[in-house]
PDB file of C-alpha atoms and ligand atoms in Angstrom:
ATOM      1  CA  MET A   1      67.056 186.750  44.602  1.00 77.00           C
ATOM      2  CA  ALA A   2      69.290 189.266  46.392  1.00 93.00           C
ATOM      3  CA  LYS A   3      69.980 192.435  44.465  1.00 95.00           C
ATOM      4  CA  GLN A   4      73.554 193.434  43.773  1.00 96.00           C
ATOM      5  CA  HIS A   5      75.157 196.843  43.787  1.00 97.00           C
ATOM      6  CA  LEU A   6      76.501 197.753  40.392  1.00 98.00           C
ATOM      7  CA  THR A   7      78.708 200.746  39.670  1.00 98.00           C
ATOM      8  CA  PHE A   8      80.075 201.727  36.298  1.00 98.00           C
ATOM      9  CA  THR A   9      80.758 204.765  34.127  1.00 98.00           C
ATOM     10  CA  LEU A  10      77.947 205.618  31.746  1.00 98.00           C
ATOM     11  CA  ASN A  11      78.646 208.215  29.086  1.00 98.00           C
ATOM     12  CA  GLY A  12      81.420 209.648  31.234  1.00 97.00           C
ATOM     13  CA  SER A  13      79.522 209.843  34.529  1.00 98.00           C
ATOM     14  CA  PRO A  14      79.574 207.363  37.398  1.00 98.00           C
ATOM     15  CA  VAL A  15      76.304 205.508  37.998  1.00 98.00           C
ATOM     16  CA  GLU A  16      75.222 203.193  40.772  1.00 98.00           C
ATOM     17  CA  VAL A  17      72.219 200.868  40.610  1.00 98.00           C
ATOM     18  CA  LEU A  18      70.797 197.842  42.357  1.00 98.00           C
ATOM     19  CA  VAL A  19      70.317 194.957  39.957  1.00 98.00           C
ATOM     20  CA  ASP A  20      69.077 191.445  39.890  1.00 96.00           C
ATOM     21  CA  PRO A  21      72.032 189.119  39.092  1.00 96.00           C
ATOM     22  CA  ARG A  22      70.145 187.779  36.080  1.00 97.00           C
ATOM     23  CA  GLU A  23      69.182 191.196  34.687  1.00 97.00           C
ATOM     24  CA  LEU A  24      70.485 192.156  31.262  1.00 98.00           C
ATOM     25  CA  LEU A  25      72.434 195.347  30.661  1.00 98.00           C
ATOM     26  CA  ILE A  26      69.910 196.592  28.081  1.00 98.00           C
ATOM     27  CA  HIS A  27      67.114 196.430  30.658  1.00 98.00           C
ATOM     28  CA  VAL A  28      69.125 198.282  33.284  1.00 98.00           C
ATOM     29  CA  LEU A  29      70.129 200.954  30.779  1.00 98.00           C
ATOM     30  CA  ARG A  30      66.586 201.494  29.580  1.00 98.00           C
ATOM     31  CA  GLU A  31      64.490 200.901  32.665  1.00 98.00           C
ATOM     32  CA  GLN A  32      66.657 202.041  35.548  1.00 97.00           C
ATOM     33  CA  LEU A  33      68.921 204.598  33.941  1.00 98.00           C
ATOM     34  CA  GLY A  34      66.486 206.114  31.452  1.00 97.00           C
ATOM     35  CA  GLN A  35      68.806 205.568  28.483  1.00 98.00           C
ATOM     36  CA  THR A  36      66.157 204.457  26.030  1.00 98.00           C
ATOM     37  CA  GLY A  37      68.211 205.165  22.904  1.00 98.00           C
ATOM     38  CA  SER A  38      69.454 201.579  22.834  1.00 98.00           C
ATOM     39  CA  HIS A  39      66.640 199.453  21.454  1.00 98.00           C
ATOM     40  CA  ILE A  40      65.503 195.868  21.795  1.00 98.00           C
ATOM     41  CA  GLY A  41      64.756 194.475  18.359  1.00 98.00           C
ATOM     42  CA  CYS A  42      64.843 190.716  18.773  1.00 97.00           C
ATOM     43  CA  ASP A  43      64.941 187.784  21.147  1.00 91.00           C
ATOM     44  CA  THR A  44      67.810 186.058  19.409  1.00 95.00           C
ATOM     45  CA  SER A  45      70.924 188.329  19.696  1.00 96.00           C
ATOM     46  CA  HIS A  46      70.785 188.921  15.945  1.00 97.00           C
ATOM     47  CA  CYS A  47      69.565 192.457  15.289  1.00 98.00           C
ATOM     48  CA  GLY A  48      72.179 194.661  16.974  1.00 98.00           C
ATOM     49  CA  ALA A  49      69.664 197.395  17.877  1.00 98.00           C
ATOM     50  CA  CYS A  50      70.931 197.140  21.472  1.00 98.00           C
ATOM     51  CA  THR A  51      74.614 197.691  20.596  1.00 98.00           C
ATOM     52  CA  VAL A  52      76.614 199.815  23.028  1.00 98.00           C
ATOM     53  CA  ASP A  53      80.329 200.322  23.557  1.00 98.00           C
ATOM     54  CA  MET A  54      81.796 198.684  26.649  1.00 98.00           C
ATOM     55  CA  ASN A  55      85.475 199.071  27.543  1.00 98.00           C
ATOM     56  CA  GLY A  56      86.351 199.840  23.932  1.00 98.00           C
ATOM     57  CA  GLN A  57      84.377 197.034  22.326  1.00 98.00           C
ATOM     58  CA  SER A  58      80.974 196.791  20.722  1.00 98.00           C
ATOM     59  CA  VAL A  59      78.636 194.608  22.742  1.00 98.00           C
ATOM     60  CA  LYS A  60      75.055 193.616  22.197  1.00 98.00           C
ATOM     61  CA  SER A  61      73.699 194.736  25.533  1.00 98.00           C
ATOM     62  CA  CYS A  62      70.926 192.128  25.361  1.00 98.00           C
ATOM     63  CA  THR A  63      73.602 189.469  25.683  1.00 98.00           C
ATOM     64  CA  VAL A  64      75.496 191.059  28.588  1.00 98.00           C
ATOM     65  CA  LEU A  65      74.472 190.585  32.191  1.00 98.00           C
ATOM     66  CA  ALA A  66      74.306 193.940  33.916  1.00 98.00           C
ATOM     67  CA  VAL A  67      76.702 192.677  36.603  1.00 98.00           C
ATOM     68  CA  GLN A  68      79.326 192.140  33.886  1.00 98.00           C
ATOM     69  CA  ALA A  69      79.447 195.918  33.520  1.00 98.00           C
ATOM     70  CA  GLU A  70      80.851 196.337  37.045  1.00 98.00           C
ATOM     71  CA  GLY A  71      83.617 198.958  36.830  1.00 98.00           C
ATOM     72  CA  ALA A  72      83.232 199.243  33.043  1.00 98.00           C
ATOM     73  CA  ARG A  73      83.151 202.292  30.770  1.00 98.00           C
ATOM     74  CA  VAL A  74      79.876 202.141  28.870  1.00 98.00           C
ATOM     75  CA  LEU A  75      78.994 204.489  26.022  1.00 98.00           C
ATOM     76  CA  THR A  76      75.487 204.587  24.605  1.00 98.00           C
ATOM     77  CA  VAL A  77      74.067 206.648  21.770  1.00 98.00           C
ATOM     78  CA  GLU A  78      73.072 209.283  24.340  1.00 98.00           C
ATOM     79  CA  GLY A  79      76.766 209.934  24.926  1.00 98.00           C
ATOM     80  CA  LEU A  80      77.862 210.075  21.307  1.00 98.00           C
ATOM     81  CA  ALA A  81      77.422 213.791  20.624  1.00 97.00           C
ATOM     82  CA  GLY A  82      80.120 216.032  22.084  1.00 91.00           C
ATOM     83  CA  PRO A  83      80.065 219.562  23.469  1.00 90.00           C
ATOM     84  CA  ALA A  84      80.631 220.840  19.931  1.00 88.00           C
ATOM     85  CA  GLY A  85      77.478 219.145  18.630  1.00 96.00           C
ATOM     86  CA  LEU A  86      76.550 215.979  16.842  1.00 98.00           C
ATOM     87  CA  HIS A  87      79.137 213.276  16.270  1.00 98.00           C
ATOM     88  CA  PRO A  88      80.242 213.101  12.606  1.00 98.00           C
ATOM     89  CA  LEU A  89      78.447 209.755  12.374  1.00 98.00           C
ATOM     90  CA  GLN A  90      75.184 211.330  13.490  1.00 98.00           C
ATOM     91  CA  GLU A  91      75.729 214.077  10.950  1.00 98.00           C
ATOM     92  CA  GLY A  92      76.534 211.473   8.309  1.00 98.00           C
ATOM     93  CA  PHE A  93      73.308 209.573   8.946  1.00 98.00           C
ATOM     94  CA  MET A  94      71.406 212.842   8.527  1.00 98.00           C
ATOM     95  CA  GLN A  95      73.254 214.021   5.434  1.00 98.00           C
ATOM     96  CA  GLU A  96      73.227 210.676   3.636  1.00 98.00           C
ATOM     97  CA  HIS A  97      69.716 209.611   4.719  1.00 98.00           C
ATOM     98  CA  GLY A  98      71.080 206.592   6.552  1.00 98.00           C
ATOM     99  CA  LEU A  99      67.786 205.850   8.277  1.00 97.00           C
ATOM    100  CA  GLN A 100      64.120 205.477   7.650  1.00 97.00           C
ATOM    101  CA  CYS A 101      62.188 204.223  10.703  1.00 98.00           C
ATOM    102  CA  GLY A 102      65.278 204.765  12.859  1.00 98.00           C
ATOM    103  CA  TYR A 103      64.825 201.680  14.991  1.00 98.00           C
ATOM    104  CA  CYS A 104      68.215 200.214  14.104  1.00 98.00           C
ATOM    105  CA  THR A 105      69.988 203.583  14.113  1.00 98.00           C
ATOM    106  CA  PRO A 106      71.293 203.794  17.704  1.00 98.00           C
ATOM    107  CA  GLY A 107      72.865 200.357  17.374  1.00 98.00           C
ATOM    108  CA  MET A 108      74.240 201.178  13.920  1.00 98.00           C
ATOM    109  CA  LEU A 109      75.757 204.402  15.225  1.00 98.00           C
ATOM    110  CA  MET A 110      77.416 202.693  18.172  1.00 98.00           C
ATOM    111  CA  ARG A 111      78.751 199.856  16.053  1.00 98.00           C
ATOM    112  CA  ALA A 112      80.003 202.313  13.422  1.00 98.00           C
ATOM    113  CA  TYR A 113      81.611 204.372  16.181  1.00 98.00           C
ATOM    114  CA  ARG A 114      83.729 201.396  17.276  1.00 98.00           C
ATOM    115  CA  LEU A 115      84.435 200.450  13.677  1.00 98.00           C
ATOM    116  CA  LEU A 116      85.925 203.903  12.994  1.00 98.00           C
ATOM    117  CA  GLN A 117      87.817 203.904  16.296  1.00 98.00           C
ATOM    118  CA  ASP A 118      89.463 200.653  15.276  1.00 98.00           C
ATOM    119  CA  ASN A 119      89.844 201.477  11.582  1.00 98.00           C
ATOM    120  CA  PRO A 120      89.537 205.193  10.758  1.00 97.00           C
ATOM    121  CA  ASN A 121      89.764 204.638   7.004  1.00 97.00           C
ATOM    122  CA  PRO A 122      87.699 201.548   6.198  1.00 98.00           C
ATOM    123  CA  THR A 123      86.923 200.293   2.723  1.00 98.00           C
ATOM    124  CA  GLU A 124      83.292 199.800   1.736  1.00 98.00           C
ATOM    125  CA  GLU A 125      83.762 196.077   2.242  1.00 98.00           C
ATOM    126  CA  GLN A 126      85.177 196.631   5.719  1.00 98.00           C
ATOM    127  CA  ILE A 127      82.231 198.877   6.608  1.00 98.00           C
ATOM    128  CA  ARG A 128      79.760 196.274   5.408  1.00 98.00           C
ATOM    129  CA  GLY A 129      81.645 193.548   7.267  1.00 98.00           C
ATOM    130  CA  GLY A 130      81.898 195.649  10.410  1.00 98.00           C
ATOM    131  CA  LEU A 131      78.156 196.285  10.431  1.00 98.00           C
ATOM    132  CA  ALA A 132      77.219 192.699   9.602  1.00 98.00           C
ATOM    133  CA  GLY A 133      75.886 192.097  13.111  1.00 98.00           C
ATOM    134  CA  ASN A 134      73.401 194.959  12.818  1.00 98.00           C
ATOM    135  CA  ILE A 135      70.214 194.444  10.866  1.00 98.00           C
ATOM    136  CA  CYS A 136      68.249 197.196   9.127  1.00 98.00           C
ATOM    137  CA  ARG A 137      64.922 196.264   7.635  1.00 97.00           C
ATOM    138  CA  CYS A 138      64.348 199.591   5.874  1.00 97.00           C
ATOM    139  CA  THR A 139      67.305 201.136   4.123  1.00 97.00           C
ATOM    140  CA  GLY A 140      69.009 198.436   2.073  1.00 96.00           C
ATOM    141  CA  TYR A 141      72.238 199.540   3.822  1.00 98.00           C
ATOM    142  CA  GLN A 142      73.585 201.630   0.938  1.00 98.00           C
ATOM    143  CA  ASN A 143      73.018 204.963   2.662  1.00 98.00           C
ATOM    144  CA  ILE A 144      74.263 203.592   5.970  1.00 98.00           C
ATOM    145  CA  VAL A 145      77.565 202.782   4.273  1.00 98.00           C
ATOM    146  CA  LYS A 146      77.638 206.289   2.779  1.00 98.00           C
ATOM    147  CA  ALA A 147      76.953 207.769   6.219  1.00 98.00           C
ATOM    148  CA  VAL A 148      79.934 205.942   7.698  1.00 98.00           C
ATOM    149  CA  GLN A 149      82.110 207.059   4.770  1.00 98.00           C
ATOM    150  CA  TYR A 150      80.932 210.647   5.345  1.00 98.00           C
ATOM    151  CA  ALA A 151      81.948 210.414   9.015  1.00 98.00           C
ATOM    152  CA  ALA A 152      85.317 208.849   8.247  1.00 98.00           C
ATOM    153  CA  LYS A 153      86.117 211.708   5.845  1.00 98.00           C
ATOM    154  CA  LYS A 154      84.923 214.353   8.265  1.00 97.00           C
ATOM    155  CA  ILE A 155      86.963 212.930  11.154  1.00 96.00           C
ATOM    156  CA  ALA A 156      90.060 212.660   8.947  1.00 96.00           C
ATOM    157  CA  ALA A 157      89.619 216.252   7.752  1.00 95.00           C
ATOM    158  CA  ALA A 158      89.216 217.512  11.338  1.00 92.00           C
ATOM    159  CA  GLN A 159      92.369 215.701  12.390  1.00 88.00           C
ATOM    160  CA  GLY A 160      94.292 217.220   9.475  1.00 83.00           C
ATOM    161  CA  GLU A 161      93.335 220.767  10.508  1.00 64.00           C
TER     162      GLU A 161
HETATM  163 FE1  FES B  20      68.549 192.192  19.016  1.00 65.98          FE
HETATM  164 FE2  FES B  20      70.121 192.703  21.132  1.00 65.98          FE
HETATM  165  S1  FES B  20      68.039 193.190  20.896  1.00 65.98           S
HETATM  166  S2  FES B  20      70.650 191.756  19.267  1.00 65.98           S
HETATM  167 FE1  FES B  21      64.319 201.032   9.962  1.00 65.98          FE
HETATM  168 FE2  FES B  21      66.937 200.515   9.968  1.00 65.98          FE
HETATM  169  S1  FES B  21      65.947 202.388   9.488  1.00 65.98           S
HETATM  170  S2  FES B  21      65.317 199.274  10.697  1.00 65.98           S
END
């Protein structure tokens, strides 16, 4: 099958790769672009470990063909921290012990990132609902919710400065 040229913006920088038309975005991110933060946790589109942000929406990158990312803005967990340091969500996961094995964490962070972009002051129920497509087999979710609440407060405080 003929390869296709694919160009898109990854974590703020332009990238160009040759892809098979049937290749999935998660494979291109991990295998061609070295962005191994996004994980593959299932074969059924259920776990959310592969979640990235594409054009301002959360997508499970195991369900997106790489060619669908043509011209898109893609943000992965590698691009979440800023020049000033960790993103408040990353800090929140550390402070509130929002992870154990860490396998789900990159997907949780990216989903929570979009959740807070869309709703900076979510209720606990909205956080739980927003993360419903991301499975964690370790934590019981309680500390993940606290981590998102920590980040929401920190972002709000920074904006009030
Ligand atoms: Fe499980 Fe994508 S790898 S939803
Ligand atoms: Fe292990 Fe979530 S911390 S799967």
